Amino acid sequence: MAAMTDDELARVTGHGFSEFTLTNVDGVDIARIDLNLQASTYATMDSLKMGYWDNGGTGWDQNWLGVSIGSNETDMVLSGFVLQAEFTDIDNAAIRELKSITMGFQSATGTLSANFASLSELTVENASRDSSISDATYTFTGGPLMLHINVDGTNAGIWFDFGTATRD
């Protein structure tokens, strides 16, 4: 074994288990953690409810009944965990404001089934709160599965981004 020179060390690149970044985009400070991990699961829940609101009428952002993540035959495989928080004035504790939190997986493969009594979903085209979906299965083939919690703005509330998943 021999010690490496500074030039040799400077040419070394690699990708590890985690990455932590702090960036500023258009005045918004973004703190992000990327973890290179993978989970496989088959899980069921009687119900999942998030984000009760009163905005011209009361209701849930998310009201899912009979939830199945994965199936008896095939686990849901989730990889590339992300946790991101957006702030204004992150360096000034007196006026710092948390604007949103995003968490989830960059890649999901498998199914998510439920009676979606209410679903708030973000897509590339728009954001919508839908109470007409009823029983459905989303099939993921490697796109993201993200949960967004937005404090204010046009999309305030708790939203899911199912990426490229298809719904039957």
Coordinates of C-alpha atoms in Angstrom, one line a residue:
M1 CA 0.0 0.0 0.0
A2 CA 1.2 3.5 -0.8
A3 CA -0.2 6.9 0.1
M4 CA -2.1 8.7 -2.7
T5 CA -1.0 12.1 -3.9
D6 CA -3.3 15.1 -3.7
D7 CA -3.7 14.9 -7.5
E8 CA -4.7 11.2 -7.3
L9 CA -7.2 12.0 -4.5
A10 CA -8.7 14.8 -6.5
R11 CA -9.6 12.5 -9.3
V12 CA -11.4 10.0 -7.0
T13 CA -15.2 10.1 -7.4
G14 CA -17.9 7.9 -5.9
H15 CA -21.4 7.7 -4.7
G16 CA -22.3 6.7 -1.2
F17 CA -25.1 5.8 1.1
S18 CA -26.3 9.3 1.5
E19 CA -26.2 12.9 0.3
F20 CA -27.1 16.0 2.1
T21 CA -27.6 19.3 0.2
L22 CA -28.7 22.9 1.0
T23 CA -29.5 25.0 -2.1
N24 CA -31.3 28.2 -2.8
V25 CA -33.7 28.3 -5.8
D26 CA -35.5 31.6 -6.5
G27 CA -35.3 32.7 -2.9
V28 CA -36.4 29.4 -1.4
D29 CA -33.9 27.5 0.7
I30 CA -34.1 23.7 0.1
A31 CA -32.6 21.3 2.6
R32 CA -32.5 17.7 1.1
I33 CA -31.4 14.3 2.2
D34 CA -31.1 11.4 -0.3
L35 CA -30.6 8.0 1.2
N36 CA -29.6 5.0 -1.0
L37 CA -31.9 2.4 0.6
Q38 CA -34.5 0.0 -0.6
A39 CA -37.5 -1.5 1.2
S40 CA -39.9 -4.3 0.1
T41 CA -43.3 -4.6 1.7
Y42 CA -46.7 -6.0 1.7
A43 CA -48.8 -4.0 4.2
T44 CA -52.5 -3.5 4.7
M45 CA -54.4 -0.8 6.7
D46 CA -58.0 -0.4 7.5
S47 CA -57.8 3.3 6.8
L48 CA -55.4 6.2 6.1
K49 CA -56.5 9.7 6.8
M50 CA -54.5 12.9 6.5
G51 CA -55.1 16.6 6.3
Y52 CA -58.6 17.5 7.5
W53 CA -59.5 20.9 6.2
D54 CA -62.3 23.5 6.0
N55 CA -62.0 25.3 2.7
G56 CA -65.5 26.1 1.6
G57 CA -66.6 22.7 3.0
T58 CA -65.0 20.1 5.2
G59 CA -63.1 17.1 4.1
W60 CA -59.9 15.1 4.1
D61 CA -57.0 15.6 1.7
Q62 CA -56.4 11.8 2.0
N63 CA -59.1 9.4 3.0
W64 CA -58.3 5.9 1.9
L65 CA -60.1 2.7 3.1
G66 CA -59.0 -0.9 2.8
V67 CA -55.4 0.1 1.8
S68 CA -53.1 -2.5 0.4
I69 CA -49.4 -1.6 -0.3
G70 CA -48.1 -4.4 -2.4
S71 CA -50.0 -7.7 -2.7
N72 CA -50.1 -11.3 -1.5
E73 CA -48.2 -12.2 -4.6
T74 CA -45.8 -9.3 -5.0
D75 CA -44.2 -6.8 -2.6
M76 CA -44.1 -3.1 -3.3
V77 CA -40.4 -2.3 -3.8
L78 CA -39.4 1.3 -2.8
S79 CA -35.9 2.7 -3.3
G80 CA -34.1 6.0 -3.2
F81 CA -35.6 7.6 -0.1
V82 CA -35.8 11.5 -0.2
L83 CA -36.6 13.9 2.6
Q84 CA -36.7 17.6 1.6
A85 CA -37.8 20.7 3.4
E86 CA -38.3 24.2 1.8
F87 CA -37.8 27.3 3.9
T88 CA -37.7 31.0 3.5
D89 CA -34.8 32.8 5.3
I90 CA -33.3 29.5 6.7
D91 CA -30.3 31.4 8.1
N92 CA -32.4 33.8 10.2
A93 CA -34.1 32.1 13.1
A94 CA -36.3 35.2 13.8
I95 CA -38.1 35.0 10.5
R96 CA -37.4 31.5 9.2
E97 CA -40.5 29.9 7.8
L98 CA -41.1 26.2 6.8
K99 CA -43.0 26.2 3.5
S100 CA -43.2 22.5 2.6
I101 CA -41.9 19.0 3.3
T102 CA -41.6 16.3 0.7
M103 CA -40.7 12.7 1.5
G104 CA -40.9 9.5 -0.3
F105 CA -39.1 7.3 -2.8
Q106 CA -37.6 8.1 -6.2
S107 CA -38.5 4.7 -7.5
A108 CA -41.6 2.5 -6.7
T109 CA -42.5 -0.8 -8.2
G110 CA -45.7 -2.7 -7.3
T111 CA -49.3 -1.8 -6.5
L112 CA -51.2 0.5 -4.2
S113 CA -54.9 -0.4 -3.8
A114 CA -57.7 1.2 -1.8
N115 CA -61.1 2.7 -1.8
F116 CA -60.0 6.3 -2.3
A117 CA -62.9 8.2 -0.7
S118 CA -60.7 11.3 -1.1
L119 CA -57.4 11.6 -2.9
S120 CA -55.3 14.8 -3.3
E121 CA -52.9 14.1 -6.1
L122 CA -50.2 16.2 -7.7
T123 CA -49.4 15.5 -11.4
V124 CA -47.3 17.2 -14.0
E125 CA -50.4 18.7 -15.5
N126 CA -52.3 19.8 -12.3
A127 CA -53.2 19.3 -8.7
S128 CA -56.6 17.9 -7.8
R129 CA -58.7 16.7 -4.9
D130 CA -60.9 13.9 -6.0
S131 CA -63.6 12.1 -4.1
S132 CA -64.9 10.1 -7.1
I133 CA -62.2 7.5 -7.6
S134 CA -63.6 4.9 -5.2
D135 CA -61.9 1.5 -5.6
A136 CA -58.7 1.7 -7.6
T137 CA -55.3 0.1 -8.0
Y138 CA -52.2 2.2 -8.9
T139 CA -49.5 0.2 -10.6
F140 CA -45.9 1.6 -10.2
T141 CA -43.2 0.6 -12.6
G142 CA -40.2 2.6 -11.4
G143 CA -41.5 6.1 -11.1
P144 CA -41.6 8.2 -7.8
L145 CA -44.0 7.9 -4.9
M146 CA -43.9 11.1 -2.9
L147 CA -45.8 12.8 -0.1
H148 CA -45.9 16.6 -0.2
I149 CA -47.0 18.7 2.8
N150 CA -47.5 22.3 1.6
V151 CA -48.1 25.0 4.3
D152 CA -49.5 27.6 1.9
G153 CA -49.9 28.6 -1.7
T154 CA -52.2 27.4 -4.4
N155 CA -51.5 23.7 -3.4
A156 CA -51.8 24.0 0.4
G157 CA -52.5 20.7 2.1
I158 CA -51.3 17.1 1.9
W159 CA -50.7 15.7 -1.6
F160 CA -49.4 12.6 -3.1
D161 CA -47.4 12.4 -6.3
F162 CA -47.7 8.9 -7.9
G163 CA -45.3 9.8 -10.7
T164 CA -45.8 7.6 -13.7
A165 CA -48.1 5.1 -12.0
T166 CA -51.2 4.0 -13.9
R167 CA -54.6 3.6 -12.4
D168 CA -57.1 0.9 -13.3

